[in-house]
Amino acid sequence: MKKIFLCFSVVSLFLFSCRQKETADKIFFNSKIWTGDSSQPWAEAIAIKGNKIIYIGKDFQQFKGSNTETVDLNGKLLVPGFIDNHTHFLGGGYNLASVNLRAAKTPLEFISILKIYCQQNKDDRWIQGGDWDHEAWGGELPTKEWIDSVTGDHPVFVNRYDGHMAFANSKALTLAGINKNTPVPPGGEIIKTKDGELTGVLKDEAMGLVYKVIHDPSKEELDECLQRAIQHAFENGVTQVHDMGSYGGWIDMDTYRRNYENKKLDIRIYSFVAISTWKKLDSFCKKNDKGDDMFRWGGVKGFVDGSLGSTTAWFYQPYLDAPNTSGLYVTDTTDLHNWILAADSAGLHVAVHAIGDRANDFLLNIFEEAEKRNAKDHRFRIEHAQHLTQAAITRFAQLNAIPSMQPYHAIDDGKWAYKRLDDARLKGTYAFKSLLDTKAMLTFGSDWPVAPLKPLEGIYAAVTRRTLDDKNPGGWYPEQKISVEQALKCYTTNNAYAGFQENKVGVLKPGMLADFIVLDQNILEIAPEKIKEVKVLRTIVNGKQVYERK
């Protein structure tokens, strides 16, 4: 017995001495570190070697060698890197260099911004982007007569910020072959005047009539979009994005893979493709597996309905301000049902957009069916999950379905949602606290470029629920406010789980990948109203500092 004990002691001493000899490449110290790890929630220093964390705690000197770089953070807050659960990443990068109509507060400003942009861009290329919001000037939809005289030979097709409604000038309508007699595609709507004339506004699947005549960007243009998007993400502390596609998913994925192979992909990306192409993805995964820690694939994204702002979200009851409709489903329900079950059976990760209460119930029913067929670790995701019945709120945790939500939408939609929905339905809108109370794995993101790629503004939104018009200083449906720490988890640990990476990222502890950020203020101590003013000082991805605020 003594010999066994002696051998054990020698081995332990050897292992300890090896650990003592391990030196860090870089150590960040004199910090307040929120780790996200319940077993060690706070620390003062973090040591990294290569792309991994080797130590987190207080006594870092043992990991300091002659070549170790040390960084004194002067008491600043350090947290895990933000993961954004829902982006259209290349589209966001495109929009950074295109016309921005989000600032237009009147029809005249809308027209003026487009006029100036057209004058500054003399060629006849398509003008896209936009992100306009008609609710900013009272709800009147634009008409092609507003802009035909100022856009010249430019074909214009600019989307509402939610991406479920877009606006074309006469040039664009002509190129697309759309006239007042054009059949309306299933799942779409062509807005006309009382006299039956085109206004230029198209909703959901009808938008495809124009998109099909617009050429996709070149590889070079896509690469530029990606690099703009990456830099923008780093400036805002985003170290990983779950990308739902901007160009159908496959063009996006090819762009990421090309940049990855050329060593130009410094951000982590989890790429989803259209669920209608699940067979193609299944075949691709069998030949190429599902990627690595930097660039992964294997997820499919589908749609049930449209959006609240475009009155195309699918509800049980009609809209208050559009009593002739309760929204619509944008994908054939039989097809979507079959695709979800087939993709899940093939081992693909299923994420589906649902806004209205009926759309969410429709999805939860399918997820329950899949669970009964095969009780594996599905981690089904409902993207947005904005308007839920009280019964639906309890089903997420029961089914281990993930509400993949974007909190900035709450303070944006909250300005005008009362026009569309009654109080009974609004009580289940952006139900963050209710979902957490039922132990649902709530996750957060932006839906960029629909909303800003700024997690700190998302945390502000979830914690305060102050609408952007300042009319709800105490919070819009304040009973759904959550704590800063809960919101942080939704942007870090919970998002890691939603991407099957909880053993890789999302918390700061030895063995995990070194993704973290440094903030100029402690968001866990300052007044919640100040959180949106906080700046990112440093962003570290895979052990490499990729951004420092000057």
XYZ file of C-alpha atoms in Angstrom:
550
model
C 0.000 0.000 0.000
C 2.895 2.365 0.847
C 4.495 1.665 -2.552
C 1.245 2.514 -4.308
C 0.940 5.726 -2.330
C 4.565 6.614 -3.068
C 4.067 6.057 -6.823
C 0.926 8.146 -6.763
C 2.772 10.954 -4.986
C 5.621 10.911 -7.490
C 3.210 11.039 -10.447
C 1.267 13.878 -8.816
C 4.467 15.826 -8.185
C 5.562 15.276 -11.793
C 2.256 16.484 -13.172
C 2.296 19.489 -10.856
C 5.829 20.412 -11.877
C 4.865 20.141 -15.559
C 1.993 22.486 -14.934
C 4.325 24.853 -13.137
C 6.599 24.924 -16.184
C 3.764 25.777 -18.573
C 4.124 29.409 -19.567
C 1.555 31.692 -21.144
C 1.965 33.602 -24.365
C -0.077 36.446 -22.946
C -1.576 37.352 -19.573
C -4.266 39.960 -18.966
C -4.306 41.020 -15.323
C -5.685 43.644 -12.920
C -9.138 43.122 -14.326
C -12.629 42.315 -13.122
C -13.381 39.139 -15.053
C -16.920 37.789 -15.315
C -16.252 34.226 -16.401
C -19.759 32.874 -17.030
C -18.617 29.800 -15.070
C -20.821 29.191 -12.030
C -18.023 27.293 -10.239
C -15.721 30.333 -10.440
C -17.791 33.374 -11.447
C -15.107 36.023 -10.915
C -11.358 36.327 -11.470
C -8.643 38.966 -11.788
C -6.321 37.516 -14.439
C -6.484 35.288 -17.489
C -3.544 33.505 -19.134
C -3.596 32.175 -22.690
C -1.280 29.914 -24.639
C -1.860 29.561 -28.330
C -5.622 29.768 -28.811
C -6.674 28.429 -25.406
C -7.046 29.592 -21.838
C -4.569 27.880 -19.493
C -5.369 29.753 -16.301
C -7.961 32.058 -14.833
C -7.840 33.359 -11.293
C -5.646 35.726 -9.287
C -2.183 34.197 -8.900
C -0.961 34.374 -12.485
C 2.762 34.790 -11.789
C 3.407 31.044 -12.016
C 2.424 31.177 -15.712
C 4.621 34.131 -16.567
C 7.778 33.387 -18.508
C 10.523 35.520 -19.982
C 8.653 35.852 -23.271
C 5.145 36.239 -21.832
C 3.379 39.443 -22.826
C 1.464 41.011 -19.946
C -1.393 43.479 -20.263
C -2.567 45.581 -17.318
C -6.289 46.217 -17.779
C -6.496 48.811 -15.002
C -9.557 47.300 -13.394
C -11.664 47.125 -16.577
C -14.356 44.492 -17.025
C -13.468 41.439 -19.118
C -16.189 39.042 -20.280
C -16.504 36.165 -22.768
C -16.753 37.265 -26.389
C -20.286 37.982 -27.542
C -21.895 35.395 -29.801
C -24.670 36.696 -32.046
C -27.321 34.032 -32.561
C -28.853 35.417 -35.754
C -27.255 37.505 -38.466
C -27.383 37.951 -42.209
C -23.703 38.666 -42.124
C -22.800 39.326 -45.738
C -25.956 41.391 -46.203
C -24.883 43.463 -43.235
C -21.474 43.950 -44.770
C -23.110 44.989 -48.027
C -25.349 47.494 -46.273
C -22.397 49.167 -44.596
C -21.482 50.532 -48.024
C -24.997 51.086 -49.439
C -27.766 53.655 -49.019
C -29.064 53.988 -45.448
C -32.714 55.005 -45.189
C -33.136 54.056 -41.529
C -32.584 57.679 -40.492
C -35.473 58.969 -42.633
C -38.193 60.338 -40.332
C -40.410 61.847 -43.056
C -41.225 61.007 -46.694
C -39.231 64.073 -47.753
C -36.128 62.827 -45.931
C -36.626 59.404 -47.537
C -36.711 60.986 -50.995
C -33.789 63.308 -50.265
C -31.488 60.520 -49.051
C -32.166 58.463 -52.174
C -31.693 61.489 -54.433
C -28.294 62.328 -52.940
C -27.166 58.700 -53.115
C -28.133 58.457 -56.787
C -26.303 61.703 -57.590
C -23.166 60.387 -55.900
C -23.327 57.070 -57.758
C -23.623 57.931 -61.424
C -23.646 54.447 -62.924
C -26.832 52.482 -63.452
C -26.175 49.700 -60.961
C -28.997 48.456 -58.766
C -29.495 50.392 -55.554
C -30.298 48.075 -52.662
C -30.084 48.041 -48.892
C -32.137 50.849 -47.408
C -33.586 49.510 -44.138
C -36.398 52.062 -44.155
C -39.195 52.125 -41.586
C -42.522 53.638 -42.632
C -43.653 53.675 -39.001
C -41.101 56.468 -38.470
C -43.372 58.842 -40.414
C -46.750 57.527 -39.296
C -47.179 54.297 -41.236
C -47.795 55.479 -44.804
C -46.146 53.130 -47.290
C -43.956 54.697 -49.984
C -45.022 54.711 -53.620
C -42.880 54.668 -56.742
C -44.090 58.181 -57.588
C -42.110 59.444 -54.597
C -38.776 58.507 -56.119
C -39.087 57.935 -59.876
C -38.083 61.518 -60.674
C -34.987 61.461 -58.437
C -33.591 57.993 -59.166
C -33.121 58.381 -62.931
C -31.793 55.269 -64.658
C -30.998 53.539 -61.390
C -33.168 50.495 -60.717
C -34.031 50.749 -57.018
C -35.126 47.934 -54.727
C -34.696 48.905 -51.088
C -35.978 46.781 -48.251
C -37.827 47.654 -45.073
C -35.511 47.063 -42.136
C -37.184 43.757 -41.224
C -36.443 42.273 -44.653
C -40.057 41.216 -45.233
C -41.118 44.132 -47.410
C -39.247 45.990 -50.146
C -39.862 48.989 -52.376
C -39.111 49.296 -56.097
C -39.103 52.231 -58.472
C -40.651 51.979 -61.945
C -37.315 51.083 -63.533
C -36.924 48.058 -61.255
C -40.526 46.936 -61.809
C -40.037 47.128 -65.583
C -36.802 45.111 -65.481
C -38.568 42.481 -63.359
C -41.533 42.356 -65.735
C -44.024 43.219 -63.009
C -47.285 44.912 -63.911
C -50.704 45.234 -62.324
C -51.737 41.881 -63.795
C -48.759 39.915 -62.486
C -49.940 36.900 -60.428
C -49.113 37.127 -56.729
C -46.746 34.330 -55.634
C -47.972 32.131 -52.770
C -46.753 33.530 -49.472
C -46.396 37.041 -50.868
C -48.311 40.236 -51.558
C -48.124 42.953 -54.208
C -49.386 46.245 -52.800
C -51.605 48.265 -55.149
C -53.578 51.501 -55.049
C -57.360 51.549 -54.789
C -57.366 51.795 -58.567
C -55.329 48.625 -58.912
C -52.060 50.318 -59.886
C -48.675 49.194 -58.582
C -47.217 51.154 -55.687
C -43.815 49.482 -55.866
C -44.158 47.764 -52.487
C -43.783 43.969 -52.422
C -44.026 41.671 -49.415
C -42.227 38.431 -48.595
C -42.340 35.897 -51.457
C -43.418 38.584 -53.926
C -40.027 40.240 -53.389
C -38.500 37.312 -55.240
C -39.998 38.635 -58.479
C -37.416 41.423 -58.379
C -34.561 39.605 -56.673
C -34.452 37.010 -59.460
C -33.368 39.669 -61.992
C -30.676 41.152 -59.731
C -27.289 39.562 -60.225
C -25.569 38.251 -57.129
C -22.423 40.138 -56.117
C -19.117 38.913 -57.544
C -16.721 36.879 -55.407
C -14.574 39.973 -54.968
C -17.566 42.038 -53.832
C -18.647 39.296 -51.434
C -15.158 39.121 -49.957
C -15.231 42.888 -49.406
C -18.643 42.600 -47.740
C -17.291 39.914 -45.439
C -14.227 41.881 -44.374
C -16.347 44.973 -43.657
C -18.706 42.836 -41.606
C -15.882 41.186 -39.660
C -14.323 44.507 -38.705
C -17.726 45.871 -37.658
C -18.316 42.786 -35.514
C -14.964 43.096 -33.752
C -15.582 46.770 -32.985
C -18.726 45.667 -31.148
C -17.213 42.743 -29.262
C -18.723 40.004 -31.427
C -16.395 37.004 -31.678
C -18.799 34.563 -33.345
C -21.919 34.824 -35.477
C -24.583 32.312 -36.346
C -25.323 33.281 -39.933
C -28.743 32.642 -41.439
C -27.686 33.624 -44.937
C -28.084 36.663 -47.152
C -27.842 34.992 -50.555
C -29.650 31.712 -49.908
C -26.946 30.293 -47.655
C -24.775 28.468 -50.166
C -23.191 31.570 -51.695
C -22.596 32.769 -48.147
C -21.040 29.474 -47.112
C -18.804 29.406 -50.196
C -17.623 32.927 -49.343
C -16.750 31.907 -45.791
C -14.953 28.793 -46.968
C -12.953 30.724 -49.578
C -11.823 33.258 -46.982
C -11.150 30.511 -44.446
C -8.908 28.674 -46.899
C -7.123 31.957 -47.657
C -6.639 32.555 -43.910
C -8.840 35.650 -43.960
C -11.617 34.409 -41.675
C -10.707 35.721 -38.216
C -14.220 35.492 -36.752
C -16.008 32.271 -35.825
C -18.958 31.516 -38.098
C -21.723 28.922 -37.848
C -23.339 28.932 -41.281
C -26.937 27.903 -42.039
C -28.427 27.222 -45.482
C -32.026 27.128 -46.731
C -33.988 24.201 -45.335
C -35.345 23.426 -48.811
C -31.773 22.360 -49.695
C -31.377 19.967 -46.769
C -30.568 17.007 -49.043
C -27.680 18.914 -50.613
C -26.354 19.838 -47.163
C -26.704 16.271 -45.917
C -24.632 15.045 -48.853
C -22.087 17.830 -48.333
C -21.694 16.968 -44.635
C -21.195 13.279 -45.385
C -18.298 14.207 -47.679
C -16.857 17.142 -45.711
C -18.008 16.639 -42.119
C -19.210 19.877 -40.407
C -16.163 22.102 -40.196
C -14.013 23.104 -37.245
C -14.078 25.579 -34.357
C -13.584 28.608 -36.632
C -15.947 27.798 -39.482
C -18.788 25.334 -39.098
C -21.896 24.301 -41.004
C -24.615 21.681 -40.667
C -27.622 23.896 -39.911
C -30.707 24.599 -41.996
C -32.911 27.689 -41.764
C -36.589 27.841 -42.689
C -39.472 30.293 -42.522
C -43.015 29.907 -41.269
C -44.265 33.477 -41.606
C -43.264 37.095 -42.268
C -43.019 39.984 -39.807
C -45.183 42.120 -37.556
C -44.123 45.365 -39.227
C -45.158 44.070 -42.644
C -48.420 42.565 -41.247
C -47.306 39.170 -42.534
C -46.581 37.470 -39.182
C -49.069 34.605 -38.793
C -51.536 35.014 -35.915
C -54.709 33.291 -34.786
C -56.604 36.591 -34.801
C -56.580 39.476 -37.333
C -54.441 42.581 -36.947
C -56.132 45.530 -35.246
C -55.076 47.911 -38.027
C -55.540 45.373 -40.841
C -58.652 43.410 -39.868
C -58.813 41.707 -43.249
C -55.702 39.640 -42.488
C -54.140 37.614 -39.688
C -50.855 37.336 -41.577
C -49.632 34.513 -43.758
C -47.317 31.547 -43.942
C -44.546 32.081 -46.464
C -43.633 28.412 -46.912
C -46.084 25.658 -47.785
C -46.866 24.126 -44.405
C -46.761 20.536 -45.655
C -43.384 21.054 -47.286
C -41.961 22.768 -44.206
C -43.245 20.028 -41.916
C -41.630 17.328 -44.055
C -38.350 19.218 -44.465
C -38.002 19.745 -40.716
C -38.512 16.067 -39.905
C -36.252 14.898 -42.732
C -33.447 17.333 -41.959
C -33.566 16.434 -38.272
C -33.494 12.727 -39.057
C -30.411 13.351 -41.204
C -28.627 14.861 -38.202
C -28.839 18.467 -39.359
C -29.516 21.341 -36.968
C -32.945 22.887 -37.583
C -33.679 26.583 -37.048
C -36.928 28.118 -38.269
C -38.207 31.708 -38.319
C -41.539 32.260 -36.540
C -42.999 35.598 -35.411
C -46.755 35.263 -34.840
C -48.393 33.152 -32.138
C -49.890 30.721 -34.649
C -46.544 30.335 -36.435
C -44.783 29.515 -33.159
C -47.395 26.953 -32.160
C -47.143 25.367 -35.599
C -43.405 24.880 -35.111
C -43.615 23.644 -31.541
C -46.073 20.980 -32.666
C -43.627 19.741 -35.312
C -40.767 19.756 -32.814
C -42.859 17.715 -30.409
C -43.600 15.225 -33.175
C -39.886 14.911 -33.936
C -39.107 14.441 -30.239
C -41.571 11.556 -30.025
C -40.031 9.933 -33.095
C -36.468 10.204 -31.847
C -35.513 11.501 -28.411
C -32.036 12.723 -29.365
C -30.365 16.057 -28.636
C -32.158 18.070 -31.342
C -31.721 21.600 -29.948
C -34.414 22.845 -32.315
C -34.379 26.628 -32.616
C -37.209 29.049 -33.202
C -35.698 32.170 -34.686
C -37.308 35.301 -33.202
C -40.135 33.612 -31.202
C -41.592 37.072 -30.760
C -45.276 36.579 -29.994
C -46.161 33.583 -27.842
C -49.282 32.302 -26.172
C -48.925 31.581 -22.460
C -49.136 27.867 -23.234
C -46.344 28.125 -25.799
C -43.994 29.785 -23.302
C -43.980 26.648 -21.142
C -43.354 24.299 -24.083
C -39.873 25.522 -24.970
C -38.221 24.051 -21.886
C -40.340 20.903 -22.099
C -39.121 20.261 -25.645
C -35.607 21.653 -25.101
C -36.425 23.999 -27.971
C -34.355 27.165 -28.061
C -36.014 30.599 -28.295
C -33.462 32.414 -30.454
C -34.454 36.021 -29.824
C -33.203 39.501 -30.653
C -33.930 41.955 -27.813
C -33.368 45.176 -29.771
C -36.525 44.338 -31.737
C -38.521 44.739 -28.517
C -37.614 48.390 -27.990
C -38.068 49.071 -31.697
C -41.385 47.269 -32.274
C -42.645 48.556 -28.928
C -43.038 52.031 -30.459
C -45.962 50.920 -32.628
C -46.903 47.291 -31.866
C -50.052 48.474 -30.027
C -51.448 49.486 -33.430
C -51.279 45.888 -34.608
C -52.021 43.792 -31.525
C -54.272 43.902 -28.471
C -52.985 43.783 -24.903
C -53.670 40.070 -24.512
C -51.295 39.233 -27.354
C -48.709 41.818 -26.343
C -48.347 40.216 -22.906
C -46.638 37.294 -24.651
C -44.401 39.516 -26.763
C -40.619 39.250 -26.262
C -41.331 37.245 -23.119
C -37.722 37.076 -21.907
C -38.344 36.676 -18.184
C -41.242 34.262 -18.578
C -39.114 32.014 -20.774
C -36.209 32.082 -18.306
C -38.575 31.386 -15.434
C -39.623 28.172 -17.172
C -35.920 27.198 -17.603
C -35.932 27.708 -21.365
C -32.486 28.144 -22.956
C -33.037 31.748 -24.043
C -30.450 33.073 -26.494
C -29.824 36.547 -27.911
C -28.580 38.142 -31.107
C -29.291 41.014 -33.458
C -30.787 39.885 -36.796
C -28.256 42.289 -38.338
C -28.698 44.250 -40.588
C -32.356 44.316 -39.490
C -31.109 45.651 -36.142
C -27.662 46.925 -35.066
C -24.863 44.397 -34.576
C -24.321 45.764 -31.092
C -24.784 43.282 -28.228
C -24.430 46.036 -25.641
C -27.520 47.704 -27.098
C -29.222 44.320 -27.015
C -28.377 43.911 -23.343
C -29.660 47.433 -22.714
C -32.899 46.516 -24.482
C -33.424 43.301 -22.515
C -32.677 44.937 -19.169
C -34.576 48.224 -19.573
C -37.156 47.559 -22.345
C -37.199 51.320 -22.925
C -38.668 51.864 -26.383
C -36.710 53.973 -28.866
C -39.332 56.734 -28.793
C -38.684 57.274 -25.041
C -42.374 56.785 -24.283
C -41.799 53.830 -21.949
C -39.102 54.964 -19.489
C -40.072 52.250 -17.022
C -40.014 49.586 -19.696
C -42.475 48.278 -22.276
C -44.234 45.418 -20.475
C -41.645 45.783 -17.691
C -42.545 42.453 -16.108
C -40.440 40.875 -18.876
C -37.227 42.748 -17.975
C -34.267 40.567 -17.001
C -30.988 41.172 -15.167
C -27.712 42.192 -16.790
C -26.126 38.874 -15.825
C -29.006 36.943 -17.374
C -28.643 38.970 -20.578
C -24.876 38.356 -20.602
C -25.477 34.615 -20.404
C -27.918 34.851 -23.297
C -25.152 36.408 -25.425
C -22.413 34.002 -24.301
C -22.971 30.676 -22.528
C -26.490 30.108 -23.846
C -25.513 30.944 -27.412
C -22.609 28.510 -27.186
C -25.125 25.822 -26.241
C -27.401 26.835 -29.118
C -24.507 26.131 -31.485
C -23.372 22.849 -29.853
C -20.200 24.560 -28.613
C -20.717 24.766 -24.874
C -17.463 22.830 -24.318
C -15.488 25.226 -26.520
C -16.637 28.821 -26.008
C -19.041 30.946 -23.990
C -17.319 30.658 -20.613
C -13.817 31.525 -19.474
C -11.989 28.622 -17.849
C -8.889 26.521 -18.562
C -9.157 24.468 -21.724
C -11.676 26.734 -23.408
C -10.911 28.707 -26.547
C -9.616 32.202 -25.804
C -12.457 34.452 -26.988
C -13.081 37.476 -24.767
C -13.549 41.232 -24.757
C -12.690 44.178 -22.506
C -15.206 46.972 -21.836
C -14.587 50.541 -20.722
C -17.264 50.352 -18.011
C -18.600 47.615 -15.757
C -22.078 46.886 -17.106
C -22.873 44.858 -13.983
C -22.390 47.908 -11.768
C -23.472 50.976 -13.746
C -27.089 52.096 -14.150
C -28.801 49.928 -16.791
C -29.718 53.046 -18.779
C -26.001 53.686 -19.346
C -25.205 50.285 -20.858
C -25.850 51.376 -24.447
C -23.068 53.973 -24.045
C -20.408 51.436 -23.059
C -17.547 50.905 -25.512
C -15.522 47.822 -26.402
C -11.821 48.404 -25.712
C -10.369 45.086 -26.913
C -11.596 42.018 -28.764
C -9.653 38.734 -28.629
C -10.561 35.774 -30.844
C -8.753 32.447 -30.721
C -6.053 33.990 -28.541
C -5.356 36.798 -31.012
C -6.195 40.447 -30.388
C -8.216 41.474 -33.430
C -9.399 44.900 -32.267
C -8.241 47.642 -29.920
C -10.094 50.910 -29.518
C -7.839 53.895 -30.145
